[in-house]
Amino acid sequence: MMKRLLAHCLLTLMVFFVPGAGFAADELLPPDEMIRNVTSEVLTIVRSDKSIQAGDTRSVLALVDEKVLPHFNFRRMTGLAVGPHWRSATPEQQESLIAAFRTLLVRTYSNALTQYRDQTIDVKQFRGNLNEKRVRVSTEVRQPGAQPIAIDYSLEQEGQGWKVFDVTVAGVSLVTNYRGSFSDEINAKGIDGLIASLEAKNRSLEAEQGGK
């Protein structure tokens, strides 16, 4: 269930951040307006690309890598997920954790994007202050025959753009969802143990997806 819900996040983030939607790259628009400008284009891509609809892992990963990942703050995201143990990790361990967590999220949730057909995304009017360093954008994914799913995005401003550092799906924070299991792993096997566990999971997911 969490996999499907977080797949909604990735789709909405593609909608949110895909470039070339009729505004300058350095023009910092309100987050809700930015989403509305590009929703139609990206949903069309996801629904019409035959390789994505056929479940081709390589096509899905390429789409996510190009349109989504540059707009995540994976350092902050990983630090929040690891929790207090992050400060005791060496720089090398931190980089390994970031790389492994990034791969885990992409491999776990990307292929669920191939299931999109009739879903629509309702972007709530942004009522925050754009002068704040951190903001939250609320959306709702609607699909026939099911209750809407509320998704909130926590973003912080970096340079001329916004980067996501957490996603809350139906009240459940992505980073908090991982923090408990990460803490248990570190307490049992140390930071290197968590890195090894994440890397093993990534290899398993890659094998399940045909090594693509």
XYZ file of C-alpha atoms in Angstrom:
212
model
C 0.000 0.000 0.000
C 2.798 2.413 0.900
C 4.500 1.643 -2.412
C 1.403 2.660 -4.366
C 0.867 5.797 -2.296
C 4.450 6.932 -2.682
C 4.254 6.274 -6.405
C 1.687 9.074 -6.442
C 4.399 11.266 -4.969
C 6.818 10.555 -7.772
C 4.206 11.258 -10.409
C 3.183 14.526 -8.809
C 6.821 15.527 -8.486
C 7.315 14.901 -12.192
C 4.301 17.101 -12.778
C 5.757 19.659 -10.428
C 9.255 19.970 -11.778
C 9.377 19.091 -15.461
C 11.069 21.982 -17.315
C 10.032 23.718 -20.517
C 6.432 24.494 -19.610
C 6.385 28.036 -20.911
C 8.282 29.905 -18.198
C 11.907 30.865 -17.747
C 14.118 28.374 -15.932
C 15.182 31.031 -13.434
C 11.672 32.315 -12.803
C 10.628 31.243 -9.341
C 6.887 30.744 -9.561
C 4.631 29.931 -6.608
C 4.701 26.145 -6.224
C 0.997 25.645 -6.894
C 1.126 27.716 -10.076
C 4.133 25.782 -11.292
C 2.289 22.499 -10.801
C -0.763 23.690 -12.716
C 1.368 24.864 -15.634
C 2.785 21.446 -16.353
C 0.277 18.845 -15.118
C -1.372 18.261 -18.484
C 1.924 17.820 -20.334
C 3.461 15.318 -17.935
C 0.331 13.234 -17.465
C 0.140 12.957 -21.238
C 3.718 11.652 -21.353
C 3.131 9.057 -18.635
C -0.116 7.849 -20.192
C 1.020 7.794 -23.810
C 4.588 6.496 -23.668
C 4.220 2.892 -24.797
C 7.421 1.692 -23.170
C 6.406 3.154 -19.799
C 2.921 1.693 -20.064
C 4.461 -1.682 -20.930
C 6.429 -1.547 -17.687
C 9.875 -1.010 -19.170
C 12.030 -0.314 -16.126
C 14.736 1.489 -18.060
C 12.275 3.994 -19.534
C 10.675 4.678 -16.172
C 14.015 5.128 -14.417
C 15.222 7.463 -17.169
C 12.092 9.589 -16.836
C 12.398 9.816 -13.063
C 16.128 10.501 -13.249
C 15.676 13.346 -15.711
C 12.540 15.026 -14.392
C 12.414 14.297 -10.662
C 15.684 13.543 -8.957
C 17.456 16.865 -9.588
C 14.762 18.513 -7.488
C 15.194 16.399 -4.345
C 17.522 17.379 -1.538
C 18.699 13.824 -0.904
C 21.305 14.888 1.627
C 18.721 16.474 3.889
C 16.209 13.723 3.178
C 18.682 10.988 4.101
C 19.845 12.863 7.195
C 16.262 13.137 8.417
C 15.618 9.447 7.753
C 18.802 8.342 9.557
C 18.035 10.677 12.466
C 20.521 11.408 15.287
C 22.939 8.765 13.989
C 23.611 10.981 10.955
C 25.902 13.247 12.966
C 28.129 10.348 13.978
C 28.554 9.077 10.415
C 31.789 9.896 8.621
C 31.603 11.940 5.397
C 32.236 8.753 3.419
C 29.454 6.921 5.254
C 27.087 9.833 4.666
C 27.759 9.763 0.925
C 27.200 6.006 0.837
C 23.934 6.379 2.752
C 22.719 9.093 0.378
C 23.512 7.013 -2.701
C 21.918 3.854 -1.301
C 18.772 5.598 -0.031
C 18.343 7.440 -3.343
C 18.566 4.178 -5.269
C 16.183 2.444 -2.873
C 13.489 5.088 -3.323
C 13.811 5.103 -7.091
C 13.892 1.327 -7.478
C 11.053 0.747 -5.013
C 8.553 3.241 -6.336
C 9.285 4.034 -9.983
C 7.635 1.062 -11.656
C 4.304 1.754 -9.988
C 4.101 4.804 -12.266
C 3.254 2.487 -15.144
C -0.162 1.939 -13.562
C -1.372 5.499 -14.129
C -4.418 5.821 -16.349
C -7.365 7.830 -15.005
C -5.893 9.554 -11.970
C -6.099 13.338 -11.653
C -4.167 15.673 -9.376
C -5.856 18.500 -7.527
C -3.352 21.118 -6.415
C -4.535 23.115 -3.447
C -4.066 26.860 -3.489
C -0.761 27.760 -1.890
C -1.367 29.897 1.198
C 2.140 30.033 2.598
C 4.753 32.759 2.496
C 7.226 32.390 -0.390
C 9.740 34.412 1.574
C 10.032 31.540 4.023
C 12.935 29.146 3.492
C 10.654 26.134 3.889
C 7.103 25.706 2.572
C 4.502 22.990 2.234
C 2.424 22.300 -0.866
C -0.755 20.244 -0.525
C -2.190 18.112 -3.306
C -4.835 15.445 -3.661
C -4.713 12.478 -6.028
C -8.136 11.400 -7.229
C -8.921 8.122 -8.942
C -12.218 6.495 -9.947
C -13.776 4.279 -7.314
C -11.386 5.229 -4.518
C -11.003 7.841 -1.837
C -8.749 10.805 -2.669
C -5.207 10.564 -1.346
C -3.748 13.636 0.358
C -0.076 14.298 -0.365
C 1.907 17.159 1.171
C 5.351 18.197 -0.036
C 7.875 19.825 2.262
C 10.272 21.977 0.264
C 13.060 24.384 0.974
C 14.373 27.119 -1.247
C 17.848 26.655 -2.670
C 19.187 29.301 -5.028
C 16.562 29.905 -7.687
C 14.407 26.889 -6.990
C 12.671 24.634 -4.505
C 13.864 21.194 -3.460
C 11.822 18.490 -1.749
C 13.106 17.090 1.527
C 10.050 15.158 2.703
C 6.732 13.877 1.430
C 3.717 13.156 3.619
C 1.189 10.676 2.221
C -2.159 10.396 4.000
C -0.517 11.779 7.118
C 2.543 9.522 6.988
C 5.951 11.162 6.457
C 8.279 9.323 4.099
C 11.391 10.089 6.139
C 9.664 9.203 9.408
C 8.436 5.963 7.855
C 12.044 4.911 7.234
C 13.567 6.354 10.414
C 12.397 3.566 12.714
C 13.787 0.729 10.616
C 17.021 2.624 9.951
C 17.495 3.233 13.672
C 16.926 -0.442 14.477
C 19.458 -1.463 11.826
C 22.084 0.974 13.115
C 21.561 -0.062 16.729
C 22.027 -3.689 15.744
C 24.815 -3.487 13.152
C 26.108 0.071 13.073
C 26.047 2.579 10.230
C 28.061 0.274 7.971
C 25.452 -2.398 8.641
C 22.683 -0.094 7.449
C 24.654 0.752 4.309
C 25.206 -2.932 3.596
C 21.518 -3.684 4.160
C 20.394 -0.914 1.800
C 22.843 -1.966 -0.884
C 21.709 -5.591 -0.605
C 18.078 -4.519 -0.944
C 18.946 -2.469 -4.009
C 20.681 -5.445 -5.631
C 17.619 -7.566 -4.909
C 15.282 -4.983 -6.455
C 17.501 -4.694 -9.511
C 17.436 -8.460 -9.971
C 13.645 -8.532 -9.602
C 13.394 -5.863 -12.288
C 15.481 -7.870 -14.687
C 18.711 -5.989 -14.118
C 17.404 -3.041 -16.114
